[in-house]
Tab-separated table of C-alpha atoms and ligand atoms in Angstrom:
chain	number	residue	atom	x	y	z
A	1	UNK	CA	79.834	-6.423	77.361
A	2	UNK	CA	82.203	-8.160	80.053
A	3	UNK	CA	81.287	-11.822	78.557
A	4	UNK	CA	80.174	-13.093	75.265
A	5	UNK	CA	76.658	-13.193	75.206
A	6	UNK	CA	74.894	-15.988	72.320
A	7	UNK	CA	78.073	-17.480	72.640
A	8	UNK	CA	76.829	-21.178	72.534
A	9	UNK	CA	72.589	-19.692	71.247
A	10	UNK	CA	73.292	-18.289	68.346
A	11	UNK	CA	73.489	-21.496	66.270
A	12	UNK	CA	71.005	-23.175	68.872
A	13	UNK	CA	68.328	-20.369	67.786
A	14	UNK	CA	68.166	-20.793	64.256
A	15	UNK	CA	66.388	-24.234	63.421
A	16	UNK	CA	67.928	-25.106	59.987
A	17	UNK	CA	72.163	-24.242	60.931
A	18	UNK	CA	70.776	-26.298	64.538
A	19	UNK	CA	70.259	-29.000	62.293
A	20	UNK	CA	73.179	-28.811	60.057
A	21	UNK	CA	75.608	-28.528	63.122
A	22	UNK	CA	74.297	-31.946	64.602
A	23	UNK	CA	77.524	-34.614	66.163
A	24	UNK	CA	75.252	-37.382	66.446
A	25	UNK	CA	73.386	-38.963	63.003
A	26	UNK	CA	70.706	-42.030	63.680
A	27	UNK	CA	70.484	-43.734	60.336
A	28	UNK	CA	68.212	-46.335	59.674
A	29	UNK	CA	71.471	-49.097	58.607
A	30	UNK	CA	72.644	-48.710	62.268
A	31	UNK	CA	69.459	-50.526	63.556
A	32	UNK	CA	68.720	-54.571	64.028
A	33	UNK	CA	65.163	-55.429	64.682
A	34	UNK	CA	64.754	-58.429	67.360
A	35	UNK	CA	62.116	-60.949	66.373
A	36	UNK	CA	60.383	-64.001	68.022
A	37	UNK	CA	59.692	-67.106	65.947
A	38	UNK	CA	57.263	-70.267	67.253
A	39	UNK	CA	56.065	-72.800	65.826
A	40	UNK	CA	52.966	-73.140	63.847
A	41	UNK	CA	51.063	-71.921	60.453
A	42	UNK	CA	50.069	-68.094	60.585
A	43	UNK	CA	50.133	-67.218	64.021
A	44	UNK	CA	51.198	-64.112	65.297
A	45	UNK	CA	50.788	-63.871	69.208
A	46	UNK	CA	50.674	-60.944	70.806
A	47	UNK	CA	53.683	-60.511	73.883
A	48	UNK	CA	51.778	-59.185	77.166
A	49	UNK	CA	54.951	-57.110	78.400
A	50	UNK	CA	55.669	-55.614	75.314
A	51	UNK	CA	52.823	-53.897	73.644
A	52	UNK	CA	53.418	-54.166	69.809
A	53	UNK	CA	55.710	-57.404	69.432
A	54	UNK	CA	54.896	-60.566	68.727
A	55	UNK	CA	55.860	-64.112	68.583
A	56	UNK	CA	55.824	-65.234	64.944
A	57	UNK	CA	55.087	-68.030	63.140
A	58	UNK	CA	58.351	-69.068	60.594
A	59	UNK	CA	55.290	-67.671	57.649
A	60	UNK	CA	54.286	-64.905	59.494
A	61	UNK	CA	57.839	-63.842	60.289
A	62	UNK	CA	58.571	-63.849	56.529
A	63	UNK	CA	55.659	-61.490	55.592
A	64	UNK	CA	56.761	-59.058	58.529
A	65	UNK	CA	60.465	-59.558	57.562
A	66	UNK	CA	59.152	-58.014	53.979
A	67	UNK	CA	57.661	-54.713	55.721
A	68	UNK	CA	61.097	-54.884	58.010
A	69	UNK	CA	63.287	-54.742	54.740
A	70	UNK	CA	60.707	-52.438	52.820
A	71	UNK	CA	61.534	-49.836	55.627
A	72	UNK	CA	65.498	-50.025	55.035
A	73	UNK	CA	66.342	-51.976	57.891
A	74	UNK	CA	69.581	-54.116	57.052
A	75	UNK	CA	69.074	-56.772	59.810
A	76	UNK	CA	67.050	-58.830	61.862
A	77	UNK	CA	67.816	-60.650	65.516
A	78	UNK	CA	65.980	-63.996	65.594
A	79	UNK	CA	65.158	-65.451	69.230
A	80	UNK	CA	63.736	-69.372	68.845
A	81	UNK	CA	60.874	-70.620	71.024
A	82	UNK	CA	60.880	-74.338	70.291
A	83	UNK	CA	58.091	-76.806	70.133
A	84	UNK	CA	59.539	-78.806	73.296
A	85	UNK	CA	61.989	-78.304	76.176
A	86	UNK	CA	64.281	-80.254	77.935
A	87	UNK	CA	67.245	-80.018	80.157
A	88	UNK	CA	70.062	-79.851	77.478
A	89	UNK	CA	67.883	-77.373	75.042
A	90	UNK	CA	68.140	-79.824	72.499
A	91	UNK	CA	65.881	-77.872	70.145
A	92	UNK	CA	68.747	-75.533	69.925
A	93	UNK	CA	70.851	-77.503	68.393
A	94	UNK	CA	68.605	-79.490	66.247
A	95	UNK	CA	69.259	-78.475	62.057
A	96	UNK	CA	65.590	-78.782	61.564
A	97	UNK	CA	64.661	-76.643	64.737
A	98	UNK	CA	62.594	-73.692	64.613
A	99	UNK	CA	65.212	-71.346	63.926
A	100	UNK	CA	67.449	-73.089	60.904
A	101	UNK	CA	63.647	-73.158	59.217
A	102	UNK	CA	63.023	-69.850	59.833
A	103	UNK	CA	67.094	-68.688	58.323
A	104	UNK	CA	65.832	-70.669	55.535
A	105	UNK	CA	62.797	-68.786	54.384
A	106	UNK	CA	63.307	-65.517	55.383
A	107	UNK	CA	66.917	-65.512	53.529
A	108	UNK	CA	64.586	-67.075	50.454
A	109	UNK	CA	62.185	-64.358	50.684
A	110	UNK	CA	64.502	-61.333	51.783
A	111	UNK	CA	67.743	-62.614	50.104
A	112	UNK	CA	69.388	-58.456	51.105
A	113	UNK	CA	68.449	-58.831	54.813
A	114	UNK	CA	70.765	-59.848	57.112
A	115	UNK	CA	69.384	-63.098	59.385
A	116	UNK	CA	71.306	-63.178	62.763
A	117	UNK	CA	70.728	-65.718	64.903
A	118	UNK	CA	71.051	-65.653	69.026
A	119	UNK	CA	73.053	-68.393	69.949
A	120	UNK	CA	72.414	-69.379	73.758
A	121	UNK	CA	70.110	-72.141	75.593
A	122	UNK	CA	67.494	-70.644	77.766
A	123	UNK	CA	64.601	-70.454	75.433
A	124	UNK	CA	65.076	-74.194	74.709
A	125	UNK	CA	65.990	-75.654	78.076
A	126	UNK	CA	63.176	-76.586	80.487
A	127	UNK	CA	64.921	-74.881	83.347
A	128	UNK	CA	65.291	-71.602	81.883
A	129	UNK	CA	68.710	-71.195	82.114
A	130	UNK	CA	71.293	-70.473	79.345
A	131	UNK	CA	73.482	-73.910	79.734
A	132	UNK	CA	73.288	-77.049	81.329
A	133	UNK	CA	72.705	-77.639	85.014
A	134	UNK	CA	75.087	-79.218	87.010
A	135	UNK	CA	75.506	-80.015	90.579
A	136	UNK	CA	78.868	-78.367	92.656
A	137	UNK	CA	78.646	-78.533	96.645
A	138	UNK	CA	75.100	-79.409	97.052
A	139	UNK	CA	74.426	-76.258	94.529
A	140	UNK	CA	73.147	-76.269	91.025
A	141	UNK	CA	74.985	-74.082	88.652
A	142	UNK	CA	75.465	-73.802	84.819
A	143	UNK	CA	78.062	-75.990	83.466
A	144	UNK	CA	80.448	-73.775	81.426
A	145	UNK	CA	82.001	-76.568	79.214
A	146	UNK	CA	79.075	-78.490	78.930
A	147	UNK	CA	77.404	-75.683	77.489
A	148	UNK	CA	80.047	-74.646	75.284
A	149	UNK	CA	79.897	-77.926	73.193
A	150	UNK	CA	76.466	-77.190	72.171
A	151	UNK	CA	76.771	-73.109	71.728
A	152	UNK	CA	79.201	-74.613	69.202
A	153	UNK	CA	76.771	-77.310	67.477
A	154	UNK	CA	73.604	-74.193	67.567
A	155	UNK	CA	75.557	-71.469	65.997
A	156	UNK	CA	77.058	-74.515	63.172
A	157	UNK	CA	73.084	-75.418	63.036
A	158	UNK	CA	72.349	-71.831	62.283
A	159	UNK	CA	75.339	-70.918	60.103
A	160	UNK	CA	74.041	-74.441	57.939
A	161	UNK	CA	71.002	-72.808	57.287
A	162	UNK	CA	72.012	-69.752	56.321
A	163	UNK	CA	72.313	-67.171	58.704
A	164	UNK	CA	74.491	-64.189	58.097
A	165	UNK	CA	75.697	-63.502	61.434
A	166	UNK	CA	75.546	-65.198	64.786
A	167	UNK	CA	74.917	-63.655	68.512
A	168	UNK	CA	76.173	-65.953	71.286
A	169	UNK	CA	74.212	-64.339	74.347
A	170	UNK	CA	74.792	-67.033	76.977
A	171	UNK	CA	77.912	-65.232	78.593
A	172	UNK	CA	80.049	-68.389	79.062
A	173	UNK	CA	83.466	-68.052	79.648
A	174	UNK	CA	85.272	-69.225	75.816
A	175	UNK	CA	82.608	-68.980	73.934
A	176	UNK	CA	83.523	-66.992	71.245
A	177	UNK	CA	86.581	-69.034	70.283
A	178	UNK	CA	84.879	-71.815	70.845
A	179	UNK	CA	82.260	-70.657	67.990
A	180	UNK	CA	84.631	-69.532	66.091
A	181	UNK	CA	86.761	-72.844	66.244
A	182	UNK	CA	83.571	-74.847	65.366
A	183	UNK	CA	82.333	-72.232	62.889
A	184	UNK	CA	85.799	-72.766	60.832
A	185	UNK	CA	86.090	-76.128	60.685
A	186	UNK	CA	82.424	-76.633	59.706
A	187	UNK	CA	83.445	-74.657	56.389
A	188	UNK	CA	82.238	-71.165	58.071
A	189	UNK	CA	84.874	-69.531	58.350
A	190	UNK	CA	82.844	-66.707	56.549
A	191	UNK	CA	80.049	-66.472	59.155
A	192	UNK	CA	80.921	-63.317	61.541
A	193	UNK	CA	80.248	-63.466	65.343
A	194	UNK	CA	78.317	-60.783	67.015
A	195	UNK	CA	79.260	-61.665	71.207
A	196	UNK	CA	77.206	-60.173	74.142
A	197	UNK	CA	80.449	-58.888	75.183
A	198	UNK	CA	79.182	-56.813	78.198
A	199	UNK	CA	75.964	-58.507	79.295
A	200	UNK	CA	74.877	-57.385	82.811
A	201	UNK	CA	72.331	-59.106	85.248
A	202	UNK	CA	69.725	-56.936	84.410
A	203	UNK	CA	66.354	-56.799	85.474
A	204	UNK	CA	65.331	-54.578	82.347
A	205	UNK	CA	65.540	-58.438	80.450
A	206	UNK	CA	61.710	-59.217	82.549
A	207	UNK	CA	59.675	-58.988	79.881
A	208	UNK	CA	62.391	-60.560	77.415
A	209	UNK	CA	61.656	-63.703	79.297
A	210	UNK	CA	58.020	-63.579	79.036
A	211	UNK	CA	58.472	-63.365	75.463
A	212	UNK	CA	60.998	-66.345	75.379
A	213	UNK	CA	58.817	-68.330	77.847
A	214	UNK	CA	62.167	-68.750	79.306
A	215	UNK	CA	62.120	-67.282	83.169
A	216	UNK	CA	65.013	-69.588	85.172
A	217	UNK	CA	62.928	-72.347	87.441
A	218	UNK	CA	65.581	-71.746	89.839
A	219	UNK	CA	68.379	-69.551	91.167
A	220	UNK	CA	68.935	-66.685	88.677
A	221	UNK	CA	71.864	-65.880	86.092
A	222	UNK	CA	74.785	-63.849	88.663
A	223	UNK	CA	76.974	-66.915	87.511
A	224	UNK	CA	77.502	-66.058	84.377
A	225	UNK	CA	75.635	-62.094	83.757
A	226	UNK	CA	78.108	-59.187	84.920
A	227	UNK	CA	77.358	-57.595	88.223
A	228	UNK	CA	75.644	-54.564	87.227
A	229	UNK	CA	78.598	-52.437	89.966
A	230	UNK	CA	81.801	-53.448	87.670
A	231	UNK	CA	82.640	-51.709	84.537
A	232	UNK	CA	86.428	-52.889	84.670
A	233	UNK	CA	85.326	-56.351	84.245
A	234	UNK	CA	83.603	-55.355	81.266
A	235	UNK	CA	86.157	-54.204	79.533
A	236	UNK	CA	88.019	-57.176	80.460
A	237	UNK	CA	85.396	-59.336	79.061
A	238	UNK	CA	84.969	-57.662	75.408
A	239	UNK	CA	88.734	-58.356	75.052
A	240	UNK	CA	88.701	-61.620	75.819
A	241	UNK	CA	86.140	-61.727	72.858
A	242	UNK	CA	87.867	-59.725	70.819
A	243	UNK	CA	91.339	-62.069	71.108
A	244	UNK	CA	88.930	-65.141	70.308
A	245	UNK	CA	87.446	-63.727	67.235
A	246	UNK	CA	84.275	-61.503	67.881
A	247	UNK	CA	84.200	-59.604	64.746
A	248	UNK	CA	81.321	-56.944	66.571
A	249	UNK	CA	81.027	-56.280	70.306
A	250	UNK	CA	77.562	-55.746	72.044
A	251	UNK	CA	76.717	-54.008	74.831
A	252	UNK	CA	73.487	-54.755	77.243
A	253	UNK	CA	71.279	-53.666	78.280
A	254	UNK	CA	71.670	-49.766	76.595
A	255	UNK	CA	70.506	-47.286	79.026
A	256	UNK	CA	71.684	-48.334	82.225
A	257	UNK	CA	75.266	-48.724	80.443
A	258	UNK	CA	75.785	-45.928	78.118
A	259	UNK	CA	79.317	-45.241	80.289
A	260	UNK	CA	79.929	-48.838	79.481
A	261	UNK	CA	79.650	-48.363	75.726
A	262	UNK	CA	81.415	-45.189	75.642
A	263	UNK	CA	84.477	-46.885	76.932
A	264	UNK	CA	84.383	-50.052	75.046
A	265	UNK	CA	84.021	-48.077	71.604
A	266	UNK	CA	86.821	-45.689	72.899
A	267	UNK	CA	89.197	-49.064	73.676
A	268	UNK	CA	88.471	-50.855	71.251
A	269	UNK	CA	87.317	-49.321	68.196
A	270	UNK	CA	85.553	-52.114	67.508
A	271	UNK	CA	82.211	-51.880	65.704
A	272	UNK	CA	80.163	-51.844	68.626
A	273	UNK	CA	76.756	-52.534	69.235
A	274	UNK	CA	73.863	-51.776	72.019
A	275	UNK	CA	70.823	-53.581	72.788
A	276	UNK	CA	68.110	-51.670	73.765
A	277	UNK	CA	66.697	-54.538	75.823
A	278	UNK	CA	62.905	-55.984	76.481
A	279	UNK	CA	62.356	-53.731	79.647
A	280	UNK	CA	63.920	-50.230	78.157
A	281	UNK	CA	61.195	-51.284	75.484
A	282	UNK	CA	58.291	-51.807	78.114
A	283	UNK	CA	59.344	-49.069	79.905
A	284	UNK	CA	58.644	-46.375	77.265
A	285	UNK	CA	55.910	-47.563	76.137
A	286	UNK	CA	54.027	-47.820	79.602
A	287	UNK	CA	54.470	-44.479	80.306
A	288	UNK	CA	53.446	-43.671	76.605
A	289	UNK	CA	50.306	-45.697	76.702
A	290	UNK	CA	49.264	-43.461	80.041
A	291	UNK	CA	49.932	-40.072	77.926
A	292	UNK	CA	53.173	-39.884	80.793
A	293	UNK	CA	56.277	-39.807	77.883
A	294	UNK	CA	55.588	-38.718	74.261
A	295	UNK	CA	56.524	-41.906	72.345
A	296	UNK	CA	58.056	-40.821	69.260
A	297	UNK	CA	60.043	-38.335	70.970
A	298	UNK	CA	61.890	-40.596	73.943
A	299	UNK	CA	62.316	-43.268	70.896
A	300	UNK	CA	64.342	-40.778	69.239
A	301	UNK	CA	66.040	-39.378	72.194
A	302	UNK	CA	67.042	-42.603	73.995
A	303	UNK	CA	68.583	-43.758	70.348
A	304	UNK	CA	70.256	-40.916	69.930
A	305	UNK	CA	71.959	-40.989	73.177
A	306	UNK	CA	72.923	-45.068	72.440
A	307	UNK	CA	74.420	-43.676	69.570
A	308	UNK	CA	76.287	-40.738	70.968
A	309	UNK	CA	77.642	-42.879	73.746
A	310	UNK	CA	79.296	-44.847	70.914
A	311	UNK	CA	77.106	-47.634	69.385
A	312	UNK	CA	77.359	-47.919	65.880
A	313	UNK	CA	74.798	-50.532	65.813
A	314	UNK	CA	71.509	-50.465	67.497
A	315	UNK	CA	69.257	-53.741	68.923
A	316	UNK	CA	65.971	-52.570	69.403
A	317	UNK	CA	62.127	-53.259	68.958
A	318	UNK	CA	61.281	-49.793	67.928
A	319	UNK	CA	63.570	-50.432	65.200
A	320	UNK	CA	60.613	-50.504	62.736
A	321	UNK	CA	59.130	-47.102	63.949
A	322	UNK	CA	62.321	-45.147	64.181
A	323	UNK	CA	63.024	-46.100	60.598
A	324	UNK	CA	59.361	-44.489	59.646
A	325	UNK	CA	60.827	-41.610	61.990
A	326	UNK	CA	64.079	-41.423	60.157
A	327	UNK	CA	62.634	-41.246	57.190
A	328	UNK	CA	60.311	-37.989	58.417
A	329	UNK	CA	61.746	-34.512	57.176
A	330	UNK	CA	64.340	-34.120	59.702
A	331	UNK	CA	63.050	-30.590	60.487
A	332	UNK	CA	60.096	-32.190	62.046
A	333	UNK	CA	61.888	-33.929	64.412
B	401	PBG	C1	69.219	-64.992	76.261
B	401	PBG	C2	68.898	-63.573	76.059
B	401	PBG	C3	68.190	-62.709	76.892
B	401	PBG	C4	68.065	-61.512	76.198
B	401	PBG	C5	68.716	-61.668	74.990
B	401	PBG	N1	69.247	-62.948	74.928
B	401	PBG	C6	67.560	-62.953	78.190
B	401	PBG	C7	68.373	-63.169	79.392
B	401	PBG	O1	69.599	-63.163	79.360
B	401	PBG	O2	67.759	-63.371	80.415
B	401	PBG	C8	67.323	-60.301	76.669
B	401	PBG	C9	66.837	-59.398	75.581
B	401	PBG	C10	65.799	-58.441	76.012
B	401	PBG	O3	65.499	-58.287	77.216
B	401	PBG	O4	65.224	-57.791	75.134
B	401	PBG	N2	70.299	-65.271	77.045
C-alpha cells in the first residue's frame, strides 16, 4: 500500500478509545447561568424571544437558584430590571435596588454559588442606553465619564450586598480601573472583576433587550460596542483591562467570535470567558422548536467549539440543560 490507509480512522472507529482520545472536555464548573430578576412576589414571566427563560421575581430566583446549584453549576449572571427608569439609571446604583436584594437572598439561600452581578446602565435608564446621554455637536452620545462615576457606585452597591464577582458590560473606556479603584477603597479589594473585554455591536443581543426591556430609544451602541470587522482592536481592548485589573476576560457574543477568543486566550492566558449571547440562544432553539436542528446535540456542539476556541468559562442560558447533558453517560453523547 503506497499510503497509510486508517491512518487518522482507526481510533475514530472504535467508540470507547474515540472517547478516551477527546482534546476538548465541557465540564459543568466551566458554565455561568444568566438570570433576570424583577420586581415583585412569585412571579416568573415568561421572555417571548427566548423560549425557556424567564424574568424572576428576587423569591422565585432563589427557588430556581436551588435547582441551578443542585445541578453543579458554580455560578450565576444576574441582569436587574428595576421598578422605575430614568435618565441616569438610578436604580442601578441604589443599595436597596433590585439587584443588592436579590445578592442578598440568593447568597443566604445558596451560600456555595457564586452571585455575579452585571454592572452597566441600560436596563435602568429610560433611554436604553448603557450611560448617560449627553449632547456633542447637535448629537446625543453616551457620556464616558459621566457614566464611569456610577459603574463605580453599582458595582460598590453590588459588592455591599454580597456579590462574589462583578461584570462591567457597558464597554466604557476606564472602566475597569475605575471599578477596581472604587471597589478597593470601599474595603473590596477582595471582589474580582469579570470585564466584557471584547464586546462587539452585535445584533445576536435582540432578544437580550427584550428580556431587559432595555432596546436604545435612539441611535444605537457603535460608540462604545466594537465594530464587528476589527479583531486588532480587540485585543487592544482586553489589555487595557487586563493593566487596570480585570482578573477574567470575556468575550461576546461566542459564535460569531470564536477567532476572537482563540487569540485572546493565546495572548493572554488569562482565564477567559465567552458569552453565548440572547440571540445564539434564540437561534437554536427556533430551529429546534420547528424539528430544523436537534437541540441537545447543537447545545453540545456549539459549547464544545466555545470551549475549544479557548474559553475556559462559559455564559450561557442552556447552562442548566447542558449540565443534565454532562451529567449523561458520556457514551451517549
Ligand atoms: C448590557 C448587556 C447586554 C447583554 C449583556 N449585557 C445588552 C447589550 O449590550 O445590548 C447582552 C446579553 C445577551 O444578549 O444575552 N450592556
Amino acid at each position: 500500500m503506497a499510503f497509510p490507509t486508517h491512518r487518522f480512522r482507526r481510533l475514530r472507529s472504535n467508540p470507547t478509545l474515540r472517547r478516551m482520545v477527546r482534546e476538548t472536555r465541557l465540564a459543568v464548573d466551566q458554565l455561568i447561568e444568566p438570570l433576570f430578576v424583577r420586581p415583585g412576589e412569585n412571579v416568573r414571566n415568561p421572555i417571548g424571544s427566548m423560549p425557556g427563560q424567564y424574568q424572576w421575581s428576587v423569591d422565585a430566583a432563589v427557588e430556581h437558584c436551588r435547582a441551578t446549584a443542585d445541578l453543579g453549576i458554580p455560578a450565576v449572571l444576574l441582569f436587574g430590571i428595576p421598578s422605575h427608569k430614568d435618565p441616569l439609571g438610578s436604580e442601578a446604583y441604589d443599595e436597596n435596588g433590585i439587584i443588592p436584594r436579590a445578592v442578598e437572598a440568593i447568597k443566604e439561600a445558596c451560600p456555595a454559588l457564586a452571585v455575579i452581578t452585571d454592572v452597566c446602565l441600560c436596563e435602568y435608564t429610560s433611554h436604553g442606553h448603557c450611560g448617560v446621554i449627553t449632547e456633542r455637536r447637535g448629537a446625543r452620545d453616551v457620556d464616558n465619564d459621566a457614566t464611569l462615576r456610577l459603574l463605580v457606585r453599582s458595582a460598590v452597591a453590588h459588592a455591599r450586598a454580597g456579590a462574589d464577582m462583578v461584570a462591567p458590560s457597558d464597554m466604557m473606556d476606564g472602566r475597569v480601573g475605575a471599578i477596581r479603584e472604587g471597589l478597593d477603597e470601599n474595603g473590596f479589594a477582595h471582589v474580582p472583576i469579570m470585564a466584557y473585554a471584547a464586546k462587539y455591536a452585535s445584533c445576536f443581543y435582540g432578544p437580550f433587550r427584550d428580556a431587559a426591556e432595555s432596546p436604545p430609544q435612539f441611535g444605537d451602541r457603535a460608540s462604545y460596542q466594537m465594530d464587528v470587522t476589527n479583531t486588532d482592536e480587540a485585543l487592544r481592548e482586553v489589555a487595557a483591562d487586563v493593566e487596570e485589573g480585570a482578573d477574567i476576560v470575556l468575550v461576546k457574543p461566542a459564535l460569531p467570535c470564536l477567532d476572537i477568543v482563540r487569540r485572546v486566550k493565546e495572548r493572554f492566558g488569562m482565564p477567559t470567558a465567552a458569552y453565548q449571547v440572547s440571540g445564539e440562544y434564540a437561534a437554536i432553539k427556533a430551529a429546534a422548536e420547528r424539528g430544523w436542528l436537534d437541540e441537545k446535540k447543537a447545545v453540545l456542539e456549539t459549547a464544545t467549539a466555545i470551549a475549544r476556541a479557548g474559553a475556559d468559562l462559559i455564559i450561557t442560558y442552556f447552562a442548566s440543560d447542558l449540565a443534565g447533558w454532562l451529567g449523561e453517560n458520556p457514551m451517549d453523547r
